[in-house]
Short mmCIF file of C-alpha atoms in Angstrom, two decimals:
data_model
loop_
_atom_site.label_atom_id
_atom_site.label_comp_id
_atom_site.label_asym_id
_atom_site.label_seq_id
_atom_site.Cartn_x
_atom_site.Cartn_y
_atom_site.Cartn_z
CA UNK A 1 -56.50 -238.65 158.67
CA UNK A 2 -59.01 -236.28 157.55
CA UNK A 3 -58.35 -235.09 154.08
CA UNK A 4 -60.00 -231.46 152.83
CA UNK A 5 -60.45 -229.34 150.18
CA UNK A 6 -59.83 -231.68 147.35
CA UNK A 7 -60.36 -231.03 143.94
CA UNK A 8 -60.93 -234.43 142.14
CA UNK A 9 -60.13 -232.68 138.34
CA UNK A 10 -56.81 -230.91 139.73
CA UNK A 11 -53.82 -233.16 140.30
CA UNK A 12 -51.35 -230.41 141.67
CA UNK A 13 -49.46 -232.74 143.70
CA UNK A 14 -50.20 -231.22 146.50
CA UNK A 15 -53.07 -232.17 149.14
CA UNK A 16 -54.23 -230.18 151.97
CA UNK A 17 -54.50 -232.14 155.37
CA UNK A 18 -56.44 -231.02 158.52
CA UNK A 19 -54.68 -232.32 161.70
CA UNK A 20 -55.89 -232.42 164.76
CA UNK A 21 -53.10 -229.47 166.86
CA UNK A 22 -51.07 -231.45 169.48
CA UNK A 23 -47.70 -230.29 170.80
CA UNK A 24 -44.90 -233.24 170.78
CA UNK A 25 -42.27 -231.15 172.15
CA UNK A 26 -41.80 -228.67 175.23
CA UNK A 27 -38.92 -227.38 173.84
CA UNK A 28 -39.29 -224.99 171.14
CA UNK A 29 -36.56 -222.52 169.00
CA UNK A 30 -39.13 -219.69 167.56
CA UNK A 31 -41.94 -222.38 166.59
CA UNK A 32 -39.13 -224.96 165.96
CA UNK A 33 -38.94 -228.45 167.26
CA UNK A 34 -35.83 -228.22 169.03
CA UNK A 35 -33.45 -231.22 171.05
CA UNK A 36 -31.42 -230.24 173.79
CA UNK A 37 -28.09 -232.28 174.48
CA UNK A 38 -26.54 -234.33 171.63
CA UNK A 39 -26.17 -230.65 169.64
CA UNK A 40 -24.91 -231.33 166.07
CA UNK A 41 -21.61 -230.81 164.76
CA UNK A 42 -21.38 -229.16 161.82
CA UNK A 43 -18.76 -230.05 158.60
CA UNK A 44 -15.32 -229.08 159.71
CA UNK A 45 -14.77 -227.79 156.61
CA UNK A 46 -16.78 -225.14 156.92
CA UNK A 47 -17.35 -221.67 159.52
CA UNK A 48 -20.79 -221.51 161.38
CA UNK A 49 -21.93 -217.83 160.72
CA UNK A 50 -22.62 -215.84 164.37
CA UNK A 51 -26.54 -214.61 163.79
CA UNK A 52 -26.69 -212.15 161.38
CA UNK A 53 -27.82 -208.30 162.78
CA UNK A 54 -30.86 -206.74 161.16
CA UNK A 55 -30.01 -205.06 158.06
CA UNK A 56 -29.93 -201.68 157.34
CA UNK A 57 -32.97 -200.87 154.63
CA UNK A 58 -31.23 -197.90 153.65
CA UNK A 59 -28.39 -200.09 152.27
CA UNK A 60 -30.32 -202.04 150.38
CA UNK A 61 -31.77 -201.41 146.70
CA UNK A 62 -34.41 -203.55 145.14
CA UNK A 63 -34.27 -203.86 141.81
CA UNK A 64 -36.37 -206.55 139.61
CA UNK A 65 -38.56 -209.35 140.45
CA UNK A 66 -37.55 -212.66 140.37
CA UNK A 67 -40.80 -214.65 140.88
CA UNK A 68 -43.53 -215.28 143.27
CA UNK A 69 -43.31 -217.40 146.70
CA UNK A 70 -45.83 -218.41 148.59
CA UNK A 71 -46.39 -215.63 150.66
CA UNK A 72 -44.65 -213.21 148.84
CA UNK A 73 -42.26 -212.43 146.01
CA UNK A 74 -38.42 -212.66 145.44
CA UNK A 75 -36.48 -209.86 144.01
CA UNK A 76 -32.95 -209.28 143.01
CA UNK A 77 -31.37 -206.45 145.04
CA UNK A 78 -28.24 -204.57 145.66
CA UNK A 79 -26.92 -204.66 148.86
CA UNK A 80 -24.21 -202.15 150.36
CA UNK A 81 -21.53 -203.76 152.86
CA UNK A 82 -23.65 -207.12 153.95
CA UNK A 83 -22.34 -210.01 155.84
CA UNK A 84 -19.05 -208.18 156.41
CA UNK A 85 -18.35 -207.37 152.00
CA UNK A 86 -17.08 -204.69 151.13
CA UNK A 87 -18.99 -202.69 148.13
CA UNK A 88 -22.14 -204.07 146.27
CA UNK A 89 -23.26 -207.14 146.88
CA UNK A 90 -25.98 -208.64 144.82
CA UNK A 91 -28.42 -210.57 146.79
CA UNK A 92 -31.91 -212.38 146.96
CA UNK A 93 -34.89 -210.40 148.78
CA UNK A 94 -38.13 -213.09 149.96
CA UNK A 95 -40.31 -210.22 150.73
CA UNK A 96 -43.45 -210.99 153.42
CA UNK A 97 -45.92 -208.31 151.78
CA UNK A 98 -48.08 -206.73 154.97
CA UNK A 99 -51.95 -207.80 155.54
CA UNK A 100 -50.96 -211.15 154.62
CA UNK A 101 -52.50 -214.09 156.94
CA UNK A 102 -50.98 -215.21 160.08
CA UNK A 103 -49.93 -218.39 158.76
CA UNK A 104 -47.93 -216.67 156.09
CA UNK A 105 -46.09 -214.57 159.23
CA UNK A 106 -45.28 -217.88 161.42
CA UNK A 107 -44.44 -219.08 157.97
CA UNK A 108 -42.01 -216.71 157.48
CA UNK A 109 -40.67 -216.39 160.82
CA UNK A 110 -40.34 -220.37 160.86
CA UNK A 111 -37.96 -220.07 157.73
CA UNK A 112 -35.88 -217.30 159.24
CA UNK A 113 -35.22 -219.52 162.52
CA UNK A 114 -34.11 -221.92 160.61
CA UNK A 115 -31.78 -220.03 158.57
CA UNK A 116 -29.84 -218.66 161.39
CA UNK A 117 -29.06 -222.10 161.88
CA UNK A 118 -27.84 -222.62 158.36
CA UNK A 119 -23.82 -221.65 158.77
CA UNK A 120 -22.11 -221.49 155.42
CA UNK A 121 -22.22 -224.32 153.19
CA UNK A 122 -21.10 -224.41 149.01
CA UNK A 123 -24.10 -226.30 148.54
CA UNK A 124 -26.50 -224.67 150.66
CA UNK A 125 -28.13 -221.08 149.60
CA UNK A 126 -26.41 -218.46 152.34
CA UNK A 127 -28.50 -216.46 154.56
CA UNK A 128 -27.14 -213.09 154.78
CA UNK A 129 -29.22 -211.11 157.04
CA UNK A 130 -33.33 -209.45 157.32
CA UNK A 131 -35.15 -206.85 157.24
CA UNK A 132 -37.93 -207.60 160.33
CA UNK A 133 -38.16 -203.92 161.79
CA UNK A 134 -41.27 -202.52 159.52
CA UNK A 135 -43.32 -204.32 157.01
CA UNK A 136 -42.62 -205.51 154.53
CA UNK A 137 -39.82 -208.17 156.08
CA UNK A 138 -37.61 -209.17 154.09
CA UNK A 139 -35.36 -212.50 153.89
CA UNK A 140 -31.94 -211.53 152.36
CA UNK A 141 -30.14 -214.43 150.69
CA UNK A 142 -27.26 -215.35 148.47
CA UNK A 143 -28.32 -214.34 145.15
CA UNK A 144 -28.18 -217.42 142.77
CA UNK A 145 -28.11 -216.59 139.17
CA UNK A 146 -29.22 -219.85 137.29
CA UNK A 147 -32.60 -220.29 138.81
CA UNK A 148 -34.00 -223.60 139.85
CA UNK A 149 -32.56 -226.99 138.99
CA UNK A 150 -35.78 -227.93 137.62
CA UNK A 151 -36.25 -225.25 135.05
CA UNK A 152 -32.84 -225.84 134.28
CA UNK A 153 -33.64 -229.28 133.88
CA UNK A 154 -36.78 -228.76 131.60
CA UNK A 155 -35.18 -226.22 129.87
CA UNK A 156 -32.15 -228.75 128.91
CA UNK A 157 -34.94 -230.72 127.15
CA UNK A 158 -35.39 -228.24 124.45
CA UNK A 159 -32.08 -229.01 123.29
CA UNK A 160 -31.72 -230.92 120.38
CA UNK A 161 -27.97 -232.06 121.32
CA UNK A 162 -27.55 -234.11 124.04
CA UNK A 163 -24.00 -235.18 125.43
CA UNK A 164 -23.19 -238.10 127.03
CA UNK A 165 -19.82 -236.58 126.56
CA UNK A 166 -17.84 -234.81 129.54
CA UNK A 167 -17.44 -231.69 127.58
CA UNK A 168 -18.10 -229.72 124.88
CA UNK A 169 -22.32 -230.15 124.85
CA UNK A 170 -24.65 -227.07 124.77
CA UNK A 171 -27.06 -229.03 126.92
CA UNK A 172 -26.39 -231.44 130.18
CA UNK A 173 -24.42 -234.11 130.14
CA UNK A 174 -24.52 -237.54 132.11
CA UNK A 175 -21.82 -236.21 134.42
CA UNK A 176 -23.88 -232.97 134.94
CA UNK A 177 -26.38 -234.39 136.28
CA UNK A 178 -24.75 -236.53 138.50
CA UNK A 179 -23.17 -234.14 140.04
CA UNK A 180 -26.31 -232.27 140.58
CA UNK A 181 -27.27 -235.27 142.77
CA UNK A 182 -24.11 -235.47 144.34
CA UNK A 183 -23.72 -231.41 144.72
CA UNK A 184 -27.76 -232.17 146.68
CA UNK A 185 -26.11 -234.63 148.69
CA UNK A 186 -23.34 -232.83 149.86
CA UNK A 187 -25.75 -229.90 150.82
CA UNK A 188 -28.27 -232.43 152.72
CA UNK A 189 -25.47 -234.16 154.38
CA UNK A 190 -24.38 -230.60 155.89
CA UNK A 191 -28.26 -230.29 156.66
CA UNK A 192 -28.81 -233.08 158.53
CA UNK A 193 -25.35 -233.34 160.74
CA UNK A 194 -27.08 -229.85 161.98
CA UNK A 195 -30.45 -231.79 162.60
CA UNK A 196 -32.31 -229.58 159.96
CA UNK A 197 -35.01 -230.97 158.50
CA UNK A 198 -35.73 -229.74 154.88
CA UNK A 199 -39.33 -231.28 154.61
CA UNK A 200 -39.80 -229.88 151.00
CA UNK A 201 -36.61 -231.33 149.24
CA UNK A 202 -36.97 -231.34 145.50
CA UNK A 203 -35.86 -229.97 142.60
CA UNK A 204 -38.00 -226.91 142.39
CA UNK A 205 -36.19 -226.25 145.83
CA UNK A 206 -32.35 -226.34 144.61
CA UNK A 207 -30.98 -223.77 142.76
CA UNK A 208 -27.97 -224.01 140.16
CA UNK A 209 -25.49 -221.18 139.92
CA UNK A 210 -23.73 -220.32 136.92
CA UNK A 211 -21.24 -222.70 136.89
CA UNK A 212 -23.78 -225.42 137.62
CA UNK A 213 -23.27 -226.14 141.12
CA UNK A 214 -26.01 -226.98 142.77
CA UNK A 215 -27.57 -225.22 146.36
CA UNK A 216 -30.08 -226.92 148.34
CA UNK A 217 -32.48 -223.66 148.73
CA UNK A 218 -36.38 -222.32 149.99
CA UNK A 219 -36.75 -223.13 154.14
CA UNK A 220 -40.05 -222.39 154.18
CA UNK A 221 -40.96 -225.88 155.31
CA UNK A 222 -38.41 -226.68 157.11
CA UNK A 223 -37.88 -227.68 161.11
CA UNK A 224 -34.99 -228.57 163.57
CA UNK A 225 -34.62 -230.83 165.29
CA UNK A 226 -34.61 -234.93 164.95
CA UNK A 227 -38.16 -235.46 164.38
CA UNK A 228 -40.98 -233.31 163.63
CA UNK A 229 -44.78 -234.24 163.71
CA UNK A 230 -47.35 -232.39 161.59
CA UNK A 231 -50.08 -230.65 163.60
CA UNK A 232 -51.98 -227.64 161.36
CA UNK A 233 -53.41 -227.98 158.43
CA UNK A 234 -51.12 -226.79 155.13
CA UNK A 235 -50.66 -228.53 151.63
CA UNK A 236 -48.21 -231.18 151.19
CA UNK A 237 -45.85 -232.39 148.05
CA UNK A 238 -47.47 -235.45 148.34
CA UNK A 239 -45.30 -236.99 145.36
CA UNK A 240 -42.23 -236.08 147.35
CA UNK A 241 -43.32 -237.54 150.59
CA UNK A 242 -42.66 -241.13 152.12
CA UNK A 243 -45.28 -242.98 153.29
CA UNK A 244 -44.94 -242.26 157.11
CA UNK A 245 -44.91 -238.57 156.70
CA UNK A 246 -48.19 -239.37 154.63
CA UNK A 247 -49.80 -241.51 157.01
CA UNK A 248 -48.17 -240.79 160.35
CA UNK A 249 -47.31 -237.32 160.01
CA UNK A 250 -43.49 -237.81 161.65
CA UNK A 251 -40.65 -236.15 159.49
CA UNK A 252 -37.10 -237.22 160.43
CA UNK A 253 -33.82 -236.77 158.19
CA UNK A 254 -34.63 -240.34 156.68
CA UNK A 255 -37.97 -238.48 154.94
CA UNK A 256 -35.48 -236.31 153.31
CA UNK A 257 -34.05 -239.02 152.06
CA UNK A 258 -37.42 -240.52 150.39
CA UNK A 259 -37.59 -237.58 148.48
CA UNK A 260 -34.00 -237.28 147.67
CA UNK A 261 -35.11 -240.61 145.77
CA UNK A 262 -37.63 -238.69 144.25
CA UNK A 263 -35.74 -235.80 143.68
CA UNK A 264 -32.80 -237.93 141.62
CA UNK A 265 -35.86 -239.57 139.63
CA UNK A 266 -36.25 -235.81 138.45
CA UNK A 267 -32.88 -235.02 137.36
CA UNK A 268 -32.69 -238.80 135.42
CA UNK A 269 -36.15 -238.07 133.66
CA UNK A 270 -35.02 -233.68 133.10
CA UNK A 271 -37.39 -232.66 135.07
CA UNK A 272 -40.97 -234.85 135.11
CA UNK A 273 -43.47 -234.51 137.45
CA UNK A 274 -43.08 -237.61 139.76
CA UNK A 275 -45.50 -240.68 139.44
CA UNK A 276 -46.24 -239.77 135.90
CA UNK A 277 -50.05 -240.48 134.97
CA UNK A 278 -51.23 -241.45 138.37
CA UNK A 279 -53.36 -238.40 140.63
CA UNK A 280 -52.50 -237.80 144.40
CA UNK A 281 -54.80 -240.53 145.67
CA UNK A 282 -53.28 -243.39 143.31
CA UNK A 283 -49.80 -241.87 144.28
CA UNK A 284 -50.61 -241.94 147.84
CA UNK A 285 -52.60 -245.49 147.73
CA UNK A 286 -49.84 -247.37 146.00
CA UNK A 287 -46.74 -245.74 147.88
CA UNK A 288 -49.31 -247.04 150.98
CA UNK A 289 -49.30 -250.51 149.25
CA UNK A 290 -45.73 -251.18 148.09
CA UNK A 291 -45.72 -249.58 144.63
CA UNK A 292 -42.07 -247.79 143.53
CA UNK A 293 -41.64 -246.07 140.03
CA UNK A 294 -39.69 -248.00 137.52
CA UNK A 295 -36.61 -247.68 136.34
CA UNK A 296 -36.31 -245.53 133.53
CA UNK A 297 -35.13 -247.12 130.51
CA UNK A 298 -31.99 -244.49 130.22
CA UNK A 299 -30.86 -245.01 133.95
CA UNK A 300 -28.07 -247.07 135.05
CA UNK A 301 -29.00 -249.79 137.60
CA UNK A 302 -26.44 -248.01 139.99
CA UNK A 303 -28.42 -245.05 140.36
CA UNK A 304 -31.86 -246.50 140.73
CA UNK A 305 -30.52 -248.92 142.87
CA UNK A 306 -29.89 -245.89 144.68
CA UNK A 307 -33.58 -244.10 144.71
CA UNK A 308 -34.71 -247.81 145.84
CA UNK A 309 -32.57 -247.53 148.66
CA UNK A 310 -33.82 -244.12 149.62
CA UNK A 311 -37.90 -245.75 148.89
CA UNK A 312 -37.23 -248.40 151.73
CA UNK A 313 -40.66 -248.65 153.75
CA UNK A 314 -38.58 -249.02 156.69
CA UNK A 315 -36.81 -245.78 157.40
CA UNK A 316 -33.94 -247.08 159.77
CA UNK A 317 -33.35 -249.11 156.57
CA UNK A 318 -32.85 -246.47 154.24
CA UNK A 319 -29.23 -244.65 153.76
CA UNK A 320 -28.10 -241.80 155.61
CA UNK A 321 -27.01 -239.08 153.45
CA UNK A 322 -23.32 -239.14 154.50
CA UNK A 323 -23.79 -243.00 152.83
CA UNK A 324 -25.40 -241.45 149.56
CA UNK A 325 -23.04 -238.77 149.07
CA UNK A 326 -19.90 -241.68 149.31
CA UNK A 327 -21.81 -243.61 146.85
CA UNK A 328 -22.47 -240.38 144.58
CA UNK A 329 -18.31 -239.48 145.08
CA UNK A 330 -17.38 -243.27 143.97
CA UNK A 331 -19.97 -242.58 140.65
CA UNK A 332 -17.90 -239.39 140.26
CA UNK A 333 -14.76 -241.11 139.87
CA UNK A 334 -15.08 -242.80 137.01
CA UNK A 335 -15.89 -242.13 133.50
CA UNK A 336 -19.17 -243.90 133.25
CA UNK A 337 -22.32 -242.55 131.79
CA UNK A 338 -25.29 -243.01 134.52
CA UNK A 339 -27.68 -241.19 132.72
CA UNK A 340 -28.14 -242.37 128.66
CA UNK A 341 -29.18 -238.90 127.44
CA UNK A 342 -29.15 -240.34 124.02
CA UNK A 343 -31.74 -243.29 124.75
CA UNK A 344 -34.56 -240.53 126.84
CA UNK A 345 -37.77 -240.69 125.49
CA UNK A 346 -38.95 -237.56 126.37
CA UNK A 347 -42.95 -239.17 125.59
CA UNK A 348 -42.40 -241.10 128.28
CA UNK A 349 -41.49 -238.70 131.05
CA UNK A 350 -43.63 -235.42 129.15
CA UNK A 351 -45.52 -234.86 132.71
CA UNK A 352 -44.57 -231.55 133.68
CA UNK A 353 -47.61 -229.41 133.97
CA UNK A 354 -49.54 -229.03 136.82
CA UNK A 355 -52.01 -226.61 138.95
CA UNK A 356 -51.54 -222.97 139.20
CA UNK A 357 -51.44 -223.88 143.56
CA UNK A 358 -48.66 -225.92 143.34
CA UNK A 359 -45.04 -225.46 144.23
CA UNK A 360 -43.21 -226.88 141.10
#
């Protein structure tokens, strides 16, 4: 592996990777990896949408901007009669600005295949439609209003009053964030029965609606299909990523599932950056050699019994998420505090700044 463009005072979590381009697949869905036979069910519980039409422009009013992506920014919007509503509609425009690179079009077009797959999940963000027949394009998504799950996170340590009550708190409580986990869970279990591959799962990537459920959200990365190998060169959340996506390049669901270890590391510790005090080559040298983050002081054994799981270096050893989300629905049932809110020292997990490049 050839590693590129690395700034040794920067530790944005993120390294780019030059790989050599090599085609593992003759089938392809729009740039995806895609398997033919074996096609996956999806939760009974739940209607796959038919592929959404283009959207009318002219029925669509953007309003204020949300924040910046990658390639482009994300407004809020009004939306007249989408997905079959009646009325206004308030949505989520990912906007592909014109003159932008190639790789920021494949990018784009990559994330939109993907989303057609999607169906309707309560703990998935909803695609609702596109704009793709002028520039700019335009992603059109269920509008969720409590931003990401790590700002709400990080924003929950500013509170002075922390609950390890089940009600009545102005901040999170234990049970809040374990059902954050388990709301993840549920949305990644949907994910994977369809043989989507996230690729990018972590906090920043999950958004929390106003009644704090949590949707697994932001496509950009992500692939169908049951395994995926890297080929171009792109930056990687190397703190996210288990150590044969690091080494070997393959993706499968069970790399999701490394980083849904990481992932519930962030919601115990509100938010930290991952590997706290270590830079991307001492992250990616010791997950090489063995090394797993502690157990924080405030976690109960359960749960990090739980991220260990999901750290196996074997992957046909580590849970599949249907597993996680039965063990997350037994911690739901009782009473128990998981998380000792009153116990986090906040010193201890303060790592939460990083490089203006990276996508935290």
């Amino acid at each position: 592996m050839e590693l590129d463009n690395v700034r040794g005072d920067v530790d944005d979590g993120y390294q780019s990777v030059k790989m050599p381009h090599r085609r593992t697949s003759d089938h392809t869905y729009q740039g995806l990896m895609a398997i033919r036979g074996n096609e996956p069910t999806s939760d009974g519980a739940y209607e796959d949408l038919k592929e959404p039409s283009e959207f009318a422009r002219s029925q669509l009013n953007i309003k204020e901007e949300l924040g910046q992506g990658e390639f482009g920014s994300v407004f809020k919007a009004d939306a007249w009669k989408i997905s079959g509503s009646a009325g206004v509609t308030t949505v989520a425009v990912k906007e592909l600005k014109g003159m932008t690179s190639p790789a920021a079009s494949t990018a784009f077009f990559k994330e939109l295949a993907v989303l057609k797959l999607l169906g309707t999940h309560p703990n998935v963000v909803s695609f609702l439609g596109c704009c793709t027949d002028t520039d700019p394009f335009y992603l059109l998504l269920e509008y969720v209003s409590g931003g990401s799950l790590q700002s709400t996170l990080r924003t929950s340590r500013t509170q002075q009053t922390y609950g390890n009550l089940h009600g009545g708190s102005k901040s999170l409580s234990s049970r809040d964030l374990t059902r954050f986990a388990w709301d993840v869970a549920k949305g990644m279990t949907f994910l994977s029965a369809k043989k989507i591959l996230h690729r990018d799962l972590a906090t920043r990537n999950v958004l929390v609606s106003k009644d704090k459920t949590c949707k697994v959200s932001d496509f950009g990365f992500s692939r169908e299909g049951d395994e995926y190998e890297r080929t171009t060169k792109t930056r990687l959340p190397i703190r996210w990523m288990a150590p044969e996506s690091l080494f070997h390049r393959k993706y499968t669901t069970k790399t999701d599932v490394w980083a849904f270890g990481v992932l519930l590391w962030e919601i115990v510790t509100l938010g930290a950056t991952p590997y706290p005090g270590m830079s991307k080559r001492e992250v990616m040298d010791g997950v090489q050699q063995g090394y797993r983050m502690e157990k924080p002081p405030h976690c109960d054994q359960k749960l990090y019994t739980l991220m260990l799981s999901c750290w196996n270096a074997d992957p046909a050893r580590r849970p599949e998420f249907r597993k996680i989300q039965r063990t997350l629905d037994t911690l739901m049932e009782t009473e128990h505090d998981y998380i000792n809110l009153a116990s986090l020292d906040e010193n201890t997990y303060q790592s939460l700044q990083t490089a203006m490049d990276e996508k935290y």
